[in-house]
Short mmCIF file of C-alpha atoms and ligand atoms in Angstrom, two decimals:
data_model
loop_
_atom_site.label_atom_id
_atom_site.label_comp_id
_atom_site.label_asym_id
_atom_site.label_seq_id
_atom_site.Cartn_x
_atom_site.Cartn_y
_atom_site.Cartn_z
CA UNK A 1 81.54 149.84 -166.83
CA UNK A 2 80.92 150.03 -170.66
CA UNK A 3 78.20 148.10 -172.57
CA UNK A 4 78.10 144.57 -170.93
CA UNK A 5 76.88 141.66 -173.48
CA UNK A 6 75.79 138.83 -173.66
CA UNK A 7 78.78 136.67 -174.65
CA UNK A 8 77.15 132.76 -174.56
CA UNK A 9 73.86 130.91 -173.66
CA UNK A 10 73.94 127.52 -172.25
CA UNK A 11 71.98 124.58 -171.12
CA UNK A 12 72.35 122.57 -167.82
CA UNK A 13 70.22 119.53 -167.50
CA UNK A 14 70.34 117.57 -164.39
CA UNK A 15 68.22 115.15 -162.32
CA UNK A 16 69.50 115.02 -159.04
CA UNK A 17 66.66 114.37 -156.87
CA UNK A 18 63.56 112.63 -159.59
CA UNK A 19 63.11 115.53 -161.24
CA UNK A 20 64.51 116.85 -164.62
CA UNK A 21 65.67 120.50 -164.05
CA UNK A 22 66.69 122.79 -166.55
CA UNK A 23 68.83 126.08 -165.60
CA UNK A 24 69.62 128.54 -168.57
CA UNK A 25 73.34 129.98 -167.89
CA UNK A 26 73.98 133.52 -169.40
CA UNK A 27 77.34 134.29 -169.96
CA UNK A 28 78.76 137.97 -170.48
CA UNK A 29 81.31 139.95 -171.81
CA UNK A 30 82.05 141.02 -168.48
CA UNK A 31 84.94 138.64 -166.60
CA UNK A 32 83.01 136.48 -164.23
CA UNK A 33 80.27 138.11 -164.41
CA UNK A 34 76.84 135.55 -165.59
CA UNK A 35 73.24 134.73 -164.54
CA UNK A 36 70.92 131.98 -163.98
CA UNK A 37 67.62 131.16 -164.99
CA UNK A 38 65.04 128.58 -164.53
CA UNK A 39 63.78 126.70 -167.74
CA UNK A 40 62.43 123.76 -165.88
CA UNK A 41 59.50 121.75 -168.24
CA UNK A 42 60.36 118.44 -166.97
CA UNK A 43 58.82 116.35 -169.32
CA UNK A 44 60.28 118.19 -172.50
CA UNK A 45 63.22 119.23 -171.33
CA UNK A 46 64.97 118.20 -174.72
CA UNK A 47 62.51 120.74 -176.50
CA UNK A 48 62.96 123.87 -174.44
CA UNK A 49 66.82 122.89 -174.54
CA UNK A 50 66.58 123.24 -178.63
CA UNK A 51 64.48 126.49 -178.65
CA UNK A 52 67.70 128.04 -176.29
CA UNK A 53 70.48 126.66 -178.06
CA UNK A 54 68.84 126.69 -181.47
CA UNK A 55 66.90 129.80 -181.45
CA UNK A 56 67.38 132.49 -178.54
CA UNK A 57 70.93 131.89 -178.30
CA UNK A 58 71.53 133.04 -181.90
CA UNK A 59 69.31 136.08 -181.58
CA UNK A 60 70.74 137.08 -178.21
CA UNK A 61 74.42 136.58 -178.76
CA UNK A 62 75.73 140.14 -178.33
CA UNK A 63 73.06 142.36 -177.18
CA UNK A 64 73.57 144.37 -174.49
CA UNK A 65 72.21 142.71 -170.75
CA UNK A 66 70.88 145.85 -169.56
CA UNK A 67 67.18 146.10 -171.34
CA UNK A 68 65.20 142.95 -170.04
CA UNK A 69 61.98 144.38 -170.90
CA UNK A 70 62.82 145.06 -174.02
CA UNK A 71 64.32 141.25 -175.01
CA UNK A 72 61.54 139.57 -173.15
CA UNK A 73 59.17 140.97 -176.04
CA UNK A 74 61.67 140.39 -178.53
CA UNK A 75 61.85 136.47 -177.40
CA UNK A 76 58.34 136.11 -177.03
CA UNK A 77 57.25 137.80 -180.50
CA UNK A 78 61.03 135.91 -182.41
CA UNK A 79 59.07 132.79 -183.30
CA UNK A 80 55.73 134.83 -184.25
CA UNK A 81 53.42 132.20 -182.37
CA UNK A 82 53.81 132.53 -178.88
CA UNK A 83 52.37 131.97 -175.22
CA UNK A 84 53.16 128.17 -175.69
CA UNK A 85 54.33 126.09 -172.41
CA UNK A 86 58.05 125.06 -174.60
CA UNK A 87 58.75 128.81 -175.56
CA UNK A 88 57.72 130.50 -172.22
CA UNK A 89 60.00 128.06 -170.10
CA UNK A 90 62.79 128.87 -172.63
CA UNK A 91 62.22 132.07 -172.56
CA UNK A 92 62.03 131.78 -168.72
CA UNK A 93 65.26 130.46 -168.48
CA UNK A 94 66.87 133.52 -169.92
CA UNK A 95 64.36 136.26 -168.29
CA UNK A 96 65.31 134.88 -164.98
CA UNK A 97 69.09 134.79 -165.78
CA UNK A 98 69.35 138.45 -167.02
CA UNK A 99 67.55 139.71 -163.50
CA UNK A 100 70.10 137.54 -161.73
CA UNK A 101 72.87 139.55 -164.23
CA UNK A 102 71.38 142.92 -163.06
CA UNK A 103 71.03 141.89 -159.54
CA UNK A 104 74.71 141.24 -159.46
CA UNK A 105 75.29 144.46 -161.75
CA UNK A 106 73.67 146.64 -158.90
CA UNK A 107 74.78 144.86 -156.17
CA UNK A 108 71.06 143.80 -154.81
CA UNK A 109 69.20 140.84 -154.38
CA UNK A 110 66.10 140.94 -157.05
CA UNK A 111 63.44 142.03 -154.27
CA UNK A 112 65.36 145.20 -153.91
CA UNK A 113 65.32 145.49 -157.19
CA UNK A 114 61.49 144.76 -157.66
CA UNK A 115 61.47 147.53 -154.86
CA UNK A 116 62.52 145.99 -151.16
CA UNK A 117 60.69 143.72 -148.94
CA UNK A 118 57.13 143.43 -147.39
CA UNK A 119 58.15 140.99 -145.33
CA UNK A 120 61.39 138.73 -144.11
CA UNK A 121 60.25 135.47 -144.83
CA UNK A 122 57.62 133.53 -147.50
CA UNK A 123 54.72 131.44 -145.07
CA UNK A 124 54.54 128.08 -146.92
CA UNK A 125 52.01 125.19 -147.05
CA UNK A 126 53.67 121.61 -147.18
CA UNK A 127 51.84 118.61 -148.75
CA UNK A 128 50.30 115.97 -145.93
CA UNK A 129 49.13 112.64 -147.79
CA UNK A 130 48.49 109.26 -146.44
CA UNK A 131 47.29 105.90 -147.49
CA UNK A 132 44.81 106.15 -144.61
CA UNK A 133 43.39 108.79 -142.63
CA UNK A 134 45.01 108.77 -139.42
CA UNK A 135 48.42 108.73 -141.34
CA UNK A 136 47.27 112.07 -142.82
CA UNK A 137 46.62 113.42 -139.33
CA UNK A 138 50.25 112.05 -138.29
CA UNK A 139 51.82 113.89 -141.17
CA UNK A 140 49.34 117.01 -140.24
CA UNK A 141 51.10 117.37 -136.88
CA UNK A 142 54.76 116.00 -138.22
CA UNK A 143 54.78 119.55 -140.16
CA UNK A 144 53.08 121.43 -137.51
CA UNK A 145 55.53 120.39 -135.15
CA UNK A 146 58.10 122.16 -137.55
CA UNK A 147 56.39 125.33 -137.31
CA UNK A 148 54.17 125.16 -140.45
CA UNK A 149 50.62 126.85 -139.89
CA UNK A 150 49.92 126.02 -143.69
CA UNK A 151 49.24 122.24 -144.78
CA UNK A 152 47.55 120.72 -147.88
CA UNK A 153 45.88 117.55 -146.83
CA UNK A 154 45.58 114.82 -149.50
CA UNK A 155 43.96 110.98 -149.05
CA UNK A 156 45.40 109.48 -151.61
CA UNK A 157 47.01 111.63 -154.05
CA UNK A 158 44.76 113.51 -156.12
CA UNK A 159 42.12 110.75 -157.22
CA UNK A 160 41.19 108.86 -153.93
CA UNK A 161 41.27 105.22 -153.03
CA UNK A 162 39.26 103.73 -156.31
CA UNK A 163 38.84 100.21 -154.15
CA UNK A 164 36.69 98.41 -157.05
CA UNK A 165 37.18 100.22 -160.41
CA UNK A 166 34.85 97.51 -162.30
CA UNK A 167 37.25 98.55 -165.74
CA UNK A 168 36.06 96.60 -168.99
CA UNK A 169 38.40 93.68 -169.97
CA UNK A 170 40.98 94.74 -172.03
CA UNK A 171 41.44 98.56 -170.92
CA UNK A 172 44.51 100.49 -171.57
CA UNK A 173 47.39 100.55 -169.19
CA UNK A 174 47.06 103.89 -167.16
CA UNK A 175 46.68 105.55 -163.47
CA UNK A 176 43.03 104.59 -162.80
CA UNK A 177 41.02 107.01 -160.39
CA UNK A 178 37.64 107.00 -159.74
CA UNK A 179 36.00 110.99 -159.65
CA UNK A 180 33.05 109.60 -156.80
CA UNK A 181 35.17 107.84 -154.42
CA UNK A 182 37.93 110.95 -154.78
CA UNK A 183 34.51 113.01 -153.96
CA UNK A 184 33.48 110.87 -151.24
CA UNK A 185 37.06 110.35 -149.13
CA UNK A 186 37.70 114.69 -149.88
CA UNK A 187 34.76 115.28 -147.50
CA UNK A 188 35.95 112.39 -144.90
CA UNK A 189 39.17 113.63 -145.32
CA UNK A 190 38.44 117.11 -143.86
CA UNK A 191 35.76 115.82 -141.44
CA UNK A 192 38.43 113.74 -139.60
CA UNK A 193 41.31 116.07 -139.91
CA UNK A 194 39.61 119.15 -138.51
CA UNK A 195 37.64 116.80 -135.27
CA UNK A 196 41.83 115.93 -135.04
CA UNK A 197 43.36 118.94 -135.02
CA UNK A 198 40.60 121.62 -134.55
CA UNK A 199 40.11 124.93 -136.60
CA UNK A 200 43.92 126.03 -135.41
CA UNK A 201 45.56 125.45 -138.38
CA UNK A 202 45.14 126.35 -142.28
CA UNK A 203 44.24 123.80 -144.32
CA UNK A 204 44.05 123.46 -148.24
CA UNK A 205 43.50 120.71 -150.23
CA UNK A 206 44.14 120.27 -154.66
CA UNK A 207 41.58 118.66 -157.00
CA UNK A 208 43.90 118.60 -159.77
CA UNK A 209 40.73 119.43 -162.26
CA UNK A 210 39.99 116.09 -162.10
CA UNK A 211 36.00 116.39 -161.48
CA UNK A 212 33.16 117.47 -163.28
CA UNK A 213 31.68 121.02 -163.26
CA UNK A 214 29.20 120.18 -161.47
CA UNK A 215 30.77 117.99 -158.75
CA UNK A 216 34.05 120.99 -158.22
CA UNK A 217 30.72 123.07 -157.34
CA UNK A 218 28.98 120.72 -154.66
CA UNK A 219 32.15 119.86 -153.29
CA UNK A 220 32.96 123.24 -153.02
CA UNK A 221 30.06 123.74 -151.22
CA UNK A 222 30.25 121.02 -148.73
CA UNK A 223 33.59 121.72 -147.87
CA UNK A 224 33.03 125.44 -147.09
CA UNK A 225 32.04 124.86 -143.17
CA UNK A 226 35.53 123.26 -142.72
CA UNK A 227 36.91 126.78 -143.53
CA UNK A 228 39.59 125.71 -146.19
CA UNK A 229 42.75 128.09 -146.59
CA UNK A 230 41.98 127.16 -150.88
CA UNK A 231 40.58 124.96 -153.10
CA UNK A 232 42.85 124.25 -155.73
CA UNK A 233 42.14 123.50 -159.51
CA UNK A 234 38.81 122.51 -159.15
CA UNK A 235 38.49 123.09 -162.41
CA UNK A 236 40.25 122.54 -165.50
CA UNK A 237 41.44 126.19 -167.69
CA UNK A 238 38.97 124.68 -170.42
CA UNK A 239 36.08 124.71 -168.10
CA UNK A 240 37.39 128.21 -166.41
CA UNK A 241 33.26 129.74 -166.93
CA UNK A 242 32.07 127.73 -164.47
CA UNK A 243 34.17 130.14 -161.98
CA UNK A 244 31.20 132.21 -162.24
CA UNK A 245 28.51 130.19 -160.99
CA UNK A 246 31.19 128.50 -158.38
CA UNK A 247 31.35 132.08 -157.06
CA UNK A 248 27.63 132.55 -156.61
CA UNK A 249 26.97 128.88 -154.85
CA UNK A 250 29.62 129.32 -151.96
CA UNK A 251 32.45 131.31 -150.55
CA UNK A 252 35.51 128.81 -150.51
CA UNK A 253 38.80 130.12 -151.24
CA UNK A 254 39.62 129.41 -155.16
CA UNK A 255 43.16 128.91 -156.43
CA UNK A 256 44.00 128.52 -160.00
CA UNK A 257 46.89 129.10 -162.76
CA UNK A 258 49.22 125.80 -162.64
CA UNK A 259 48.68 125.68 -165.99
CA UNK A 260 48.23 128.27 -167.34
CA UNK A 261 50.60 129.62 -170.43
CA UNK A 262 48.86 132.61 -171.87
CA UNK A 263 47.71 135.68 -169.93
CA UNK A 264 44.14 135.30 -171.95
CA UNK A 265 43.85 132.52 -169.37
CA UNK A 266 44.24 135.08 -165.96
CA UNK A 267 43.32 138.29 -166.85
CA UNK A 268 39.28 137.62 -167.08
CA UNK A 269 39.22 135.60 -163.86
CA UNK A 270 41.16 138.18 -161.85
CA UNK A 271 39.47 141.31 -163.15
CA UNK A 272 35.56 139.75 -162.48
CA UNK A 273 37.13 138.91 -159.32
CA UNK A 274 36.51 135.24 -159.37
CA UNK A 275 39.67 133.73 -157.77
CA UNK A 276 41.60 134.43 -154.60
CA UNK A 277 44.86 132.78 -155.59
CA UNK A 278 46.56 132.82 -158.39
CA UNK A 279 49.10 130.52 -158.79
CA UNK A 280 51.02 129.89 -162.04
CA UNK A 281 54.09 128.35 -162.56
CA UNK A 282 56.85 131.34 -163.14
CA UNK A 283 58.82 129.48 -165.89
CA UNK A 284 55.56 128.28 -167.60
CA UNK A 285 54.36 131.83 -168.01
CA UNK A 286 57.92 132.99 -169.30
CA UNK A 287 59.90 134.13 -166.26
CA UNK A 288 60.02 136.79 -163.81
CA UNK A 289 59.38 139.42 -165.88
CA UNK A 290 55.90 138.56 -166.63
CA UNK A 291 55.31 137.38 -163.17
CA UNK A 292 55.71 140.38 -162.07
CA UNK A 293 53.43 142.25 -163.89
CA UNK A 294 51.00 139.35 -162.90
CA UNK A 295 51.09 140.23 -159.04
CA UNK A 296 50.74 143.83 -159.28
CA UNK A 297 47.69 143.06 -161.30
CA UNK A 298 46.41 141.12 -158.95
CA UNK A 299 47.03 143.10 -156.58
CA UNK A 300 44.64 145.80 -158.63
CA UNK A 301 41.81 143.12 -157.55
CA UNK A 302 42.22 141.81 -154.49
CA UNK A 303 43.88 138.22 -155.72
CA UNK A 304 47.08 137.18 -153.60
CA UNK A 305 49.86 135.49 -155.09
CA UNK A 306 50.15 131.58 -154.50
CA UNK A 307 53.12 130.72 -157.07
CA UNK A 308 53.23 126.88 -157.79
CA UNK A 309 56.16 125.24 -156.36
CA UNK A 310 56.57 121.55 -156.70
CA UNK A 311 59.99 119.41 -157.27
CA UNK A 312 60.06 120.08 -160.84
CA UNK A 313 61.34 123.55 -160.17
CA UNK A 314 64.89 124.26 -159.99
CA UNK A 315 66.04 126.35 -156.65
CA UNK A 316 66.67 129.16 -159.47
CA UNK A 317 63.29 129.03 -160.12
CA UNK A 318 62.22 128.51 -156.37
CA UNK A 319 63.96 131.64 -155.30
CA UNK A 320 62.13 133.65 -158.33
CA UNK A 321 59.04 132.43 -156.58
CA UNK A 322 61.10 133.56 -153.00
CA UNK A 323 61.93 137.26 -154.29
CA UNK A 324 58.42 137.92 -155.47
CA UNK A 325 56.97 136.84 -152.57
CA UNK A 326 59.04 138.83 -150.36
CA UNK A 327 58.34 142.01 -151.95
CA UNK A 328 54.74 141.52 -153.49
CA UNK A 329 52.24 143.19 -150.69
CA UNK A 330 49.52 141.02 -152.38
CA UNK A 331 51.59 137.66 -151.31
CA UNK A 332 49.25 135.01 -149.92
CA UNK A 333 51.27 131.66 -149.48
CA UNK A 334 54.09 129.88 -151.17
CA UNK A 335 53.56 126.18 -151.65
CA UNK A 336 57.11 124.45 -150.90
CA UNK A 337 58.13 121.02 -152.12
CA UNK A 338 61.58 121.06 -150.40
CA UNK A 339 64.97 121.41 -151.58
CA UNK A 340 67.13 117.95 -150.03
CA UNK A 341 70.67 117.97 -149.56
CA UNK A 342 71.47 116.68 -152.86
CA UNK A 343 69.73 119.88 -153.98
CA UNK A 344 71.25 122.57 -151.58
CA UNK A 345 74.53 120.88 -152.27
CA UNK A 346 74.49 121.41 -156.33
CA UNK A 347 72.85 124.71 -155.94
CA UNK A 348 74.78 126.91 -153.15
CA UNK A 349 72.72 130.00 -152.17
CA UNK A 350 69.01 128.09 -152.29
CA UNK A 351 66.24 129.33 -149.99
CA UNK A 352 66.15 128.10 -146.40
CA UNK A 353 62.85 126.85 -144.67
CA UNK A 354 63.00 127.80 -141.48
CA UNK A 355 60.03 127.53 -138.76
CA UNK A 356 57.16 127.36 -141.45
CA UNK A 357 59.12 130.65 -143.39
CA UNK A 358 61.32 130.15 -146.33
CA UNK A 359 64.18 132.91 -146.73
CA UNK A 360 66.29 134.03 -149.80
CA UNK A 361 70.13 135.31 -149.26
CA UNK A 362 70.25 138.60 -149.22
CA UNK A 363 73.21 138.09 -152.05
CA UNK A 364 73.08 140.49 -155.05
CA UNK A 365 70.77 139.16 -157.89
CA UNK A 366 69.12 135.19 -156.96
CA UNK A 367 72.74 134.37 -154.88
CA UNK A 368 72.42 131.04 -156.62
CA UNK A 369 75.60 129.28 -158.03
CA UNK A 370 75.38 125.62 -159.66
CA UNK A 371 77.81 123.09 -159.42
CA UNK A 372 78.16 122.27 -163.05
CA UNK A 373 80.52 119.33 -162.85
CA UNK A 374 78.55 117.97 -160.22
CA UNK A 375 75.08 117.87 -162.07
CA UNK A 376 76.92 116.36 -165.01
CA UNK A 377 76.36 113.05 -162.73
CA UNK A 378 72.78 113.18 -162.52
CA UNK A 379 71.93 112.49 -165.87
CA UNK A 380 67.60 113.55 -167.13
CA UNK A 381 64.93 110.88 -166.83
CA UNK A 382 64.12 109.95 -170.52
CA UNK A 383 61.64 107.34 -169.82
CA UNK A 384 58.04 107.68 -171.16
CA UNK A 385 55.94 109.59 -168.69
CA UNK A 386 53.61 107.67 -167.16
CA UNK A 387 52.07 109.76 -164.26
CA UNK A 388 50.09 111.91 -166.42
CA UNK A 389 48.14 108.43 -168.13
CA UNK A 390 45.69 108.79 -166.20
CA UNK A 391 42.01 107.02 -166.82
CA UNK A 392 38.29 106.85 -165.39
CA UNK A 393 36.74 103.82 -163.94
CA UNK A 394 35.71 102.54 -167.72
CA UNK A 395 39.07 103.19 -169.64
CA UNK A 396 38.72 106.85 -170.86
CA UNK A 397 40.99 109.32 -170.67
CA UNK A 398 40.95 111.68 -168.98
CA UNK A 399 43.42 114.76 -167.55
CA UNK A 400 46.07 114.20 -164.81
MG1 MG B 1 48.46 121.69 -157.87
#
């Protein structure tokens, strides 16, 4: 085969199923022959769709497919500032589609490229939430009955019941939580669910770094006997430190890296050892490429891999998350959001859950193909986003 090139870069924005998804389509000089990537930043997908079009399609137009390493620096150092979350899920979107180009080019899945399998299937946790507690426990066993040893337990989303919020007259608009009564039902939470459904079963349970310091530590703490699978963002990147002194108080699972963008944010926690998970989001941190690198580094310190996987992910980017976890020995757990009908339908080739395991094909590069014409009917959500308005008890802002 001579030189193959990469002949066109496009965009495919869709919304089948309430999320905006963005897959980056790499088109080469070889007949039939193209790759997909996940770009997915939901709530600027418009941006990252500019920074492909606009600026990595022009300087990628061309080149030769075969050097990933090498274009994945020369994307990330282009616009001279770099490591921010609109570049690295551009960038993503490309990274991921020129792995999917090799696969094919070899005739492998990516884990055989990344070096074969440690195991046949990714163990995932699912997401149990209820407006009360005994509707948590009913969700507990609806999953368990399916096979899944691995369940996040939630009361309430991510800031509790705030019954009596006592907000001054004339407060913005916003999601209201009250930090206390998030504190308070957390520790209920796992009291009840464990006297339900006993210490057989892994439990976990996500913060979303919306306490103090001080309170991530004590709950922490009192959660510990109830021997929690992790706690997730306790604490928000800008208050990453207090990792330190969370480690010396108690000896609770800690998973981090949702939001992270820039490896400055990882590398410190992993190498002092301060975190058993990490878990950023592969697009946000610029693709495969660099997520790869991540896990063997972890790997270096004892950290398993916990890649973020909620609905804002496209099944290109869930199978990135599938093919590293296969092959990465340091895998710990995937988190798994789904993938409906609607999904599996537009995207032929997505993973399969199956008995608490999600699989990947075994097709050469991802084995994903989208339906083009069909997500041309699910237009993107351009509302405002509201979600991530989120407010204390007396008005102020605070993050989601
Ligand atoms: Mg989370």
């Amino acid at each position: 085969m001579s030189i193959v090139k990469i002949r066109d870069i496009r965009v495919i924005n869709t919304n089948p199923s309430g999320a905006n998804l963005t897959v980056v389509k790499i088109e080469t000089t070889e007949p039939g022959l193209y790759g997909l990537g996940c770009a997915t930043f939901a709530y600027r997908y418009k941006a990252v769709t500019l920074v492909v079009e606009e600026y990595l399609r022009p300087l990628l137009i061309g080149r030769s497919v075969a050097d990933i390493e090498d274009l994945w620096h020369l994307m990330n150092g282009n616009a001279y500032w770099r490591n921010g979350p609109i570049s690295n899920n551009a960038i993503s979107g490309v990274d991921m589609a020129l792995w999917d180009i090799k696969g094919k080019m070899a005739s492998m899945p990516v884990y055989d490229l990344l070096g074969g399998k440690s195991r046949q299937g990714a163990a995932v946790y699912r997401h149990a939430d209820g407006a009360t507690l005994d509707e948590v426990v009913e969700n507990v066993h609806r999953y368990k009955a399916q096979g899944v040893r691995h369940i996040r337990i939630q009361f309430g989303g991510y800031g509790g019941k705030a019954s009596s919020l006592n907000t001054p007259p004339h407060s913005a608009d916003g999601i209201y939580y009250c930090p206390d009564q998030y504190i308070q039902n957390t520790l209920k939470l796992f009291d009840h669910v464990r006297s339900q459904v006993g210490f057989d079963l892994e439990l976990l349970h996500d913060s979303h770094e919306r306490i103090s310091p001080v309170d991530a530590v004590r709950l922490a703490k009192s959660l510990e006997p109830y021997r929690p699978f992790f706690l997730e963002d306790l604490l928000s990147p800008e208050q990453d430190h207090w990792y330190e002194i969370l480690r010396q108080q108690c000896a609770a699972p800690i998973a981090i890296g949702e939001l992270f963008n820039n490896p400055q944010e990882w590398t410190h926690l992993i190498a002092k050892r301060l975190i058993d998970f990490i878990r950023v989001h592969i697009s946000q941190i610029g693709g495969l490429t660099p997520a790869r690198k991540l896990a063997i580094f972890c790997e270096q310190f004892g950290v398993k891999t916990a890649w973020h996987g909620p609905g804002d992910v496209s099944p290109v980017g869930h199978a990135a998350n599938v093919h590293l976890d296969i092959n990465a020995h340091n895998f710990g757990i995937q988190e798994w959001s789904g993938i409906d009908d609607r999904l599996a339908e537009m995207f032929p080739g997505s993973p399969m859950l199956l008995n608490g395991y999600v699989y990947p094909n075994n097709k050469p590069g991802f084995g994903i193909e989208l339906d083009e014409k069909m997500a041309a009917r699910f237009p993107c959500d351009d509302s405002v986003t509201r979600w991530t308005q989120t407010r204390l008890p007396d008005g102020t802002y605070n993050t989601p």
